[in-house]
PDB file of C-alpha atoms in Angstrom:
ATOM      1  CA  UNK A   1      76.608 133.165 166.691  1.00  0.00           C
ATOM      2  CA  UNK A   2      77.778 135.251 169.604  1.00  0.00           C
ATOM      3  CA  UNK A   3      81.401 135.103 170.733  1.00  0.00           C
ATOM      4  CA  UNK A   4      82.033 135.505 174.431  1.00  0.00           C
ATOM      5  CA  UNK A   5      84.041 138.521 175.414  1.00  0.00           C
ATOM      6  CA  UNK A   6      86.688 138.174 178.069  1.00  0.00           C
ATOM      7  CA  UNK A   7      87.662 141.110 180.222  1.00  0.00           C
ATOM      8  CA  UNK A   8      90.402 141.454 182.773  1.00  0.00           C
ATOM      9  CA  UNK A   9      93.259 143.634 183.952  1.00  0.00           C
ATOM     10  CA  UNK A  10      96.836 143.571 182.702  1.00  0.00           C
ATOM     11  CA  UNK A  11      99.963 143.859 184.879  1.00  0.00           C
ATOM     12  CA  UNK A  12      99.680 147.637 185.031  1.00  0.00           C
ATOM     13  CA  UNK A  13      96.106 147.319 186.240  1.00  0.00           C
ATOM     14  CA  UNK A  14      94.570 148.597 183.013  1.00  0.00           C
ATOM     15  CA  UNK A  15      91.324 146.998 181.945  1.00  0.00           C
ATOM     16  CA  UNK A  16      91.215 145.044 178.689  1.00  0.00           C
ATOM     17  CA  UNK A  17      88.525 143.079 176.885  1.00  0.00           C
ATOM     18  CA  UNK A  18      88.918 140.619 174.082  1.00  0.00           C
ATOM     19  CA  UNK A  19      87.185 137.778 172.361  1.00  0.00           C
ATOM     20  CA  UNK A  20      87.438 134.209 173.692  1.00  0.00           C
ATOM     21  CA  UNK A  21      90.567 132.258 172.963  1.00  0.00           C
ATOM     22  CA  UNK A  22      94.203 132.842 173.755  1.00  0.00           C
ATOM     23  CA  UNK A  23      95.444 136.217 174.798  1.00  0.00           C
ATOM     24  CA  UNK A  24      98.651 137.522 173.304  1.00  0.00           C
ATOM     25  CA  UNK A  25     100.350 136.920 176.647  1.00  0.00           C
ATOM     26  CA  UNK A  26      99.039 133.356 176.729  1.00  0.00           C
ATOM     27  CA  UNK A  27     100.296 132.757 173.206  1.00  0.00           C
ATOM     28  CA  UNK A  28     103.744 134.109 174.098  1.00  0.00           C
ATOM     29  CA  UNK A  29     103.755 131.824 177.123  1.00  0.00           C
ATOM     30  CA  UNK A  30     103.127 128.821 174.907  1.00  0.00           C
ATOM     31  CA  UNK A  31     105.724 129.885 172.337  1.00  0.00           C
ATOM     32  CA  UNK A  32     108.457 130.403 174.931  1.00  0.00           C
ATOM     33  CA  UNK A  33     107.723 127.335 177.013  1.00  0.00           C
ATOM     34  CA  UNK A  34     106.036 129.150 179.865  1.00  0.00           C
ATOM     35  CA  UNK A  35     102.959 127.428 181.144  1.00  0.00           C
ATOM     36  CA  UNK A  36     100.624 127.677 184.072  1.00  0.00           C
ATOM     37  CA  UNK A  37     101.778 130.265 186.583  1.00  0.00           C
ATOM     38  CA  UNK A  38     105.095 130.843 184.845  1.00  0.00           C
ATOM     39  CA  UNK A  39     103.547 133.883 183.125  1.00  0.00           C
ATOM     40  CA  UNK A  40     103.162 135.470 186.561  1.00  0.00           C
ATOM     41  CA  UNK A  41     106.745 134.757 187.664  1.00  0.00           C
ATOM     42  CA  UNK A  42     109.672 137.090 187.463  1.00  0.00           C
ATOM     43  CA  UNK A  43     112.328 136.351 184.849  1.00  0.00           C
ATOM     44  CA  UNK A  44     114.704 135.316 187.660  1.00  0.00           C
ATOM     45  CA  UNK A  45     112.199 132.758 188.968  1.00  0.00           C
ATOM     46  CA  UNK A  46     111.646 131.393 185.484  1.00  0.00           C
ATOM     47  CA  UNK A  47     115.429 131.125 184.990  1.00  0.00           C
ATOM     48  CA  UNK A  48     115.817 129.284 188.319  1.00  0.00           C
ATOM     49  CA  UNK A  49     113.124 126.824 187.249  1.00  0.00           C
ATOM     50  CA  UNK A  50     114.774 126.285 183.886  1.00  0.00           C
ATOM     51  CA  UNK A  51     118.182 125.738 185.526  1.00  0.00           C
ATOM     52  CA  UNK A  52     116.650 123.235 187.955  1.00  0.00           C
ATOM     53  CA  UNK A  53     115.050 121.427 185.012  1.00  0.00           C
ATOM     54  CA  UNK A  54     118.405 121.406 183.196  1.00  0.00           C
ATOM     55  CA  UNK A  55     119.991 119.787 186.273  1.00  0.00           C
ATOM     56  CA  UNK A  56     117.258 117.142 186.319  1.00  0.00           C
ATOM     57  CA  UNK A  57     117.711 116.546 182.590  1.00  0.00           C
ATOM     58  CA  UNK A  58     121.495 116.182 182.991  1.00  0.00           C
ATOM     59  CA  UNK A  59     121.005 113.677 185.804  1.00  0.00           C
ATOM     60  CA  UNK A  60     118.542 111.691 183.680  1.00  0.00           C
ATOM     61  CA  UNK A  61     121.016 111.697 180.778  1.00  0.00           C
ATOM     62  CA  UNK A  62     123.854 110.282 182.880  1.00  0.00           C
ATOM     63  CA  UNK A  63     121.980 107.941 185.278  1.00  0.00           C
ATOM     64  CA  UNK A  64     119.820 104.868 184.894  1.00  0.00           C
ATOM     65  CA  UNK A  65     116.297 105.945 185.878  1.00  0.00           C
ATOM     66  CA  UNK A  66     115.445 102.588 187.471  1.00  0.00           C
ATOM     67  CA  UNK A  67     118.514 102.080 189.642  1.00  0.00           C
ATOM     68  CA  UNK A  68     119.808 105.639 189.987  1.00  0.00           C
ATOM     69  CA  UNK A  69     123.315 104.375 189.190  1.00  0.00           C
ATOM     70  CA  UNK A  70     125.480 106.142 186.611  1.00  0.00           C
ATOM     71  CA  UNK A  71     125.104 104.723 183.116  1.00  0.00           C
ATOM     72  CA  UNK A  72     127.924 102.567 181.796  1.00  0.00           C
ATOM     73  CA  UNK A  73     130.946 104.712 181.153  1.00  0.00           C
ATOM     74  CA  UNK A  74     133.584 104.024 178.594  1.00  0.00           C
ATOM     75  CA  UNK A  75     136.826 102.603 179.872  1.00  0.00           C
ATOM     76  CA  UNK A  76     136.267 104.263 183.209  1.00  0.00           C
ATOM     77  CA  UNK A  77     136.647 107.526 181.365  1.00  0.00           C
ATOM     78  CA  UNK A  78     133.413 109.097 182.499  1.00  0.00           C
ATOM     79  CA  UNK A  79     132.227 109.494 178.919  1.00  0.00           C
ATOM     80  CA  UNK A  80     129.022 107.689 178.087  1.00  0.00           C
ATOM     81  CA  UNK A  81     129.388 105.288 175.197  1.00  0.00           C
ATOM     82  CA  UNK A  82     125.690 105.873 174.468  1.00  0.00           C
ATOM     83  CA  UNK A  83     126.439 109.514 173.691  1.00  0.00           C
ATOM     84  CA  UNK A  84     129.668 109.348 171.690  1.00  0.00           C
ATOM     85  CA  UNK A  85     130.154 105.687 170.858  1.00  0.00           C
ATOM     86  CA  UNK A  86     133.227 103.572 171.481  1.00  0.00           C
ATOM     87  CA  UNK A  87     136.682 104.549 170.254  1.00  0.00           C
ATOM     88  CA  UNK A  88     137.896 102.892 167.050  1.00  0.00           C
ATOM     89  CA  UNK A  89     141.434 102.259 165.856  1.00  0.00           C
ATOM     90  CA  UNK A  90     141.174 104.840 163.073  1.00  0.00           C
ATOM     91  CA  UNK A  91     139.745 107.421 165.478  1.00  0.00           C
ATOM     92  CA  UNK A  92     142.518 106.602 167.973  1.00  0.00           C
ATOM     93  CA  UNK A  93     145.138 107.361 165.309  1.00  0.00           C
ATOM     94  CA  UNK A  94     143.544 110.776 164.660  1.00  0.00           C
ATOM     95  CA  UNK A  95     143.159 111.473 168.390  1.00  0.00           C
ATOM     96  CA  UNK A  96     146.795 110.647 169.167  1.00  0.00           C
ATOM     97  CA  UNK A  97     147.963 113.126 166.537  1.00  0.00           C
ATOM     98  CA  UNK A  98     146.391 115.934 168.581  1.00  0.00           C
ATOM     99  CA  UNK A  99     147.892 114.880 171.931  1.00  0.00           C
ATOM    100  CA  UNK A 100     151.074 116.505 173.231  1.00  0.00           C
ATOM    101  CA  UNK A 101     153.947 117.024 170.820  1.00  0.00           C
ATOM    102  CA  UNK A 102     155.865 114.748 168.437  1.00  0.00           C
ATOM    103  CA  UNK A 103     158.240 112.308 170.097  1.00  0.00           C
ATOM    104  CA  UNK A 104     161.745 111.305 168.987  1.00  0.00           C
ATOM    105  CA  UNK A 105     160.342 108.362 167.050  1.00  0.00           C
ATOM    106  CA  UNK A 106     157.302 109.179 164.882  1.00  0.00           C
ATOM    107  CA  UNK A 107     154.375 108.667 165.259  1.00  0.00           C
ATOM    108  CA  UNK A 108     154.831 108.594 169.059  1.00  0.00           C
ATOM    109  CA  UNK A 109     153.730 111.589 171.147  1.00  0.00           C
ATOM    110  CA  UNK A 110     155.216 113.137 174.310  1.00  0.00           C
ATOM    111  CA  UNK A 111     153.302 114.849 177.128  1.00  0.00           C
ATOM    112  CA  UNK A 112     154.663 116.572 180.227  1.00  0.00           C
ATOM    113  CA  UNK A 113     152.714 115.103 183.145  1.00  0.00           C
ATOM    114  CA  UNK A 114     151.390 111.705 184.202  1.00  0.00           C
ATOM    115  CA  UNK A 115     147.916 113.285 184.303  1.00  0.00           C
ATOM    116  CA  UNK A 116     148.200 113.951 180.563  1.00  0.00           C
ATOM    117  CA  UNK A 117     149.048 110.285 179.982  1.00  0.00           C
ATOM    118  CA  UNK A 118     146.035 109.251 182.084  1.00  0.00           C
ATOM    119  CA  UNK A 119     143.815 111.647 180.106  1.00  0.00           C
ATOM    120  CA  UNK A 120     145.092 110.091 176.864  1.00  0.00           C
ATOM    121  CA  UNK A 121     144.214 106.655 178.295  1.00  0.00           C
ATOM    122  CA  UNK A 122     140.711 107.853 179.185  1.00  0.00           C
ATOM    123  CA  UNK A 123     140.124 109.089 175.642  1.00  0.00           C
ATOM    124  CA  UNK A 124     141.761 106.219 173.779  1.00  0.00           C
ATOM    125  CA  UNK A 125     140.251 103.370 175.840  1.00  0.00           C
ATOM    126  CA  UNK A 126     136.652 104.643 175.524  1.00  0.00           C
ATOM    127  CA  UNK A 127     134.285 101.710 175.075  1.00  0.00           C
ATOM    128  CA  UNK A 128     136.978  99.054 175.528  1.00  0.00           C
ATOM    129  CA  UNK A 129     136.695  95.895 177.611  1.00  0.00           C
ATOM    130  CA  UNK A 130     139.492  94.856 179.965  1.00  0.00           C
ATOM    131  CA  UNK A 131     141.603  91.949 178.766  1.00  0.00           C
ATOM    132  CA  UNK A 132     142.155  88.846 180.884  1.00  0.00           C
ATOM    133  CA  UNK A 133     145.929  89.400 180.883  1.00  0.00           C
ATOM    134  CA  UNK A 134     145.705  92.864 182.515  1.00  0.00           C
ATOM    135  CA  UNK A 135     147.833  93.383 185.613  1.00  0.00           C
ATOM    136  CA  UNK A 136     148.338  96.423 187.878  1.00  0.00           C
ATOM    137  CA  UNK A 137     151.529  97.220 185.915  1.00  0.00           C
ATOM    138  CA  UNK A 138     149.888  96.836 182.487  1.00  0.00           C
ATOM    139  CA  UNK A 139     146.152  97.393 182.047  1.00  0.00           C
ATOM    140  CA  UNK A 140     144.780  96.687 178.582  1.00  0.00           C
ATOM    141  CA  UNK A 141     141.441  96.915 176.802  1.00  0.00           C
ATOM    142  CA  UNK A 142     140.220  95.695 173.448  1.00  0.00           C
ATOM    143  CA  UNK A 143     138.000  98.092 171.529  1.00  0.00           C
ATOM    144  CA  UNK A 144     134.984  96.750 169.610  1.00  0.00           C
ATOM    145  CA  UNK A 145     136.942  96.874 166.321  1.00  0.00           C
ATOM    146  CA  UNK A 146     139.760  94.721 167.787  1.00  0.00           C
ATOM    147  CA  UNK A 147     142.212  97.545 168.506  1.00  0.00           C
ATOM    148  CA  UNK A 148     144.194  96.992 171.710  1.00  0.00           C
ATOM    149  CA  UNK A 149     144.939  99.954 173.999  1.00  0.00           C
ATOM    150  CA  UNK A 150     147.158  99.498 177.036  1.00  0.00           C
ATOM    151  CA  UNK A 151     148.399 101.615 179.914  1.00  0.00           C
ATOM    152  CA  UNK A 152     151.785 100.735 181.417  1.00  0.00           C
ATOM    153  CA  UNK A 153     152.728 102.410 184.692  1.00  0.00           C
ATOM    154  CA  UNK A 154     156.399 102.396 183.635  1.00  0.00           C
ATOM    155  CA  UNK A 155     158.274 102.071 180.366  1.00  0.00           C
ATOM    156  CA  UNK A 156     161.871 101.332 179.383  1.00  0.00           C
ATOM    157  CA  UNK A 157     162.535 105.035 178.914  1.00  0.00           C
ATOM    158  CA  UNK A 158     160.700 105.858 182.169  1.00  0.00           C
ATOM    159  CA  UNK A 159     157.241 106.989 183.157  1.00  0.00           C
ATOM    160  CA  UNK A 160     153.772 105.849 182.165  1.00  0.00           C
ATOM    161  CA  UNK A 161     152.844 105.114 178.568  1.00  0.00           C
ATOM    162  CA  UNK A 162     149.666 104.476 176.584  1.00  0.00           C
ATOM    163  CA  UNK A 163     150.077 102.258 173.552  1.00  0.00           C
ATOM    164  CA  UNK A 164     147.580 101.680 170.734  1.00  0.00           C
ATOM    165  CA  UNK A 165     148.050  98.506 168.684  1.00  0.00           C
ATOM    166  CA  UNK A 166     145.942  97.557 165.700  1.00  0.00           C
ATOM    167  CA  UNK A 167     146.400  95.056 162.915  1.00  0.00           C
ATOM    168  CA  UNK A 168     148.676  96.140 160.097  1.00  0.00           C
ATOM    169  CA  UNK A 169     149.610  99.472 161.671  1.00  0.00           C
ATOM    170  CA  UNK A 170     152.734 100.380 163.654  1.00  0.00           C
ATOM    171  CA  UNK A 171     151.883 100.736 167.388  1.00  0.00           C
ATOM    172  CA  UNK A 172     151.572 104.349 168.518  1.00  0.00           C
ATOM    173  CA  UNK A 173     152.538 105.540 172.008  1.00  0.00           C
ATOM    174  CA  UNK A 174     151.815 108.526 174.230  1.00  0.00           C
ATOM    175  CA  UNK A 175     154.548 108.826 176.861  1.00  0.00           C
ATOM    176  CA  UNK A 176     156.475 111.215 179.079  1.00  0.00           C
ATOM    177  CA  UNK A 177     160.058 112.462 178.620  1.00  0.00           C
ATOM    178  CA  UNK A 178     162.867 109.987 179.304  1.00  0.00           C
ATOM    179  CA  UNK A 179     163.669 109.374 182.954  1.00  0.00           C
ATOM    180  CA  UNK A 180     160.155 110.094 184.265  1.00  0.00           C
ATOM    181  CA  UNK A 181     158.848 108.282 187.340  1.00  0.00           C
ATOM    182  CA  UNK A 182     156.284 105.444 187.185  1.00  0.00           C
ATOM    183  CA  UNK A 183     152.624 106.384 187.685  1.00  0.00           C
ATOM    184  CA  UNK A 184     149.744 104.078 188.622  1.00  0.00           C
ATOM    185  CA  UNK A 185     146.471 104.389 186.746  1.00  0.00           C
ATOM    186  CA  UNK A 186     143.891 105.963 189.103  1.00  0.00           C
ATOM    187  CA  UNK A 187     141.039 103.685 190.176  1.00  0.00           C
ATOM    188  CA  UNK A 188     138.444 105.890 188.491  1.00  0.00           C
ATOM    189  CA  UNK A 189     140.192 105.305 185.148  1.00  0.00           C
ATOM    190  CA  UNK A 190     140.111 101.497 185.370  1.00  0.00           C
ATOM    191  CA  UNK A 191     138.146  99.905 182.527  1.00  0.00           C
ATOM    192  CA  UNK A 192     134.964  97.920 182.929  1.00  0.00           C
ATOM    193  CA  UNK A 193     135.738  94.326 183.828  1.00  0.00           C
ATOM    194  CA  UNK A 194     139.134  95.071 185.373  1.00  0.00           C
ATOM    195  CA  UNK A 195     139.966  93.740 188.804  1.00  0.00           C
TER     196      UNK A 195
END
């Protein structure tokens, strides 16, 4: 049985002949995800194509393909619940321990800016649903495990506060130093079902 020989020229213009089947260059193209004309492209062109594909993949990961709208985000936090799952009370306790610094009354935590309090809210309310008793001064969510997380624009000691309450455990707060000014929760941090 005769095997067809294939001849051609490489990139330097030198002639080569080989047996039918994949060339070494073709095999490398398959192994490294290069197909079609990608073998003939410069590395910069290939990189641009890969970056464009990464952008398309990121969009597909964060948007519904049928409607083009962003997928449901957790607590208005911009974190997809599909990717990381909803917050739980036990996870909230661990998360709070890493926020800011210890407050005067353990296990409360203190942060320096209202933006840090809002960021704590975004993290701790992930996957929660707004409660019916939420108001502009006190926005609350209930996490799937029953833990309640609320954001108050002002507290007795001053400034915004995030409070996590779960059954059988002392409530834990993230707040600003005493005498801080009130701070409204930004609209993009409002939970699903609020308003």
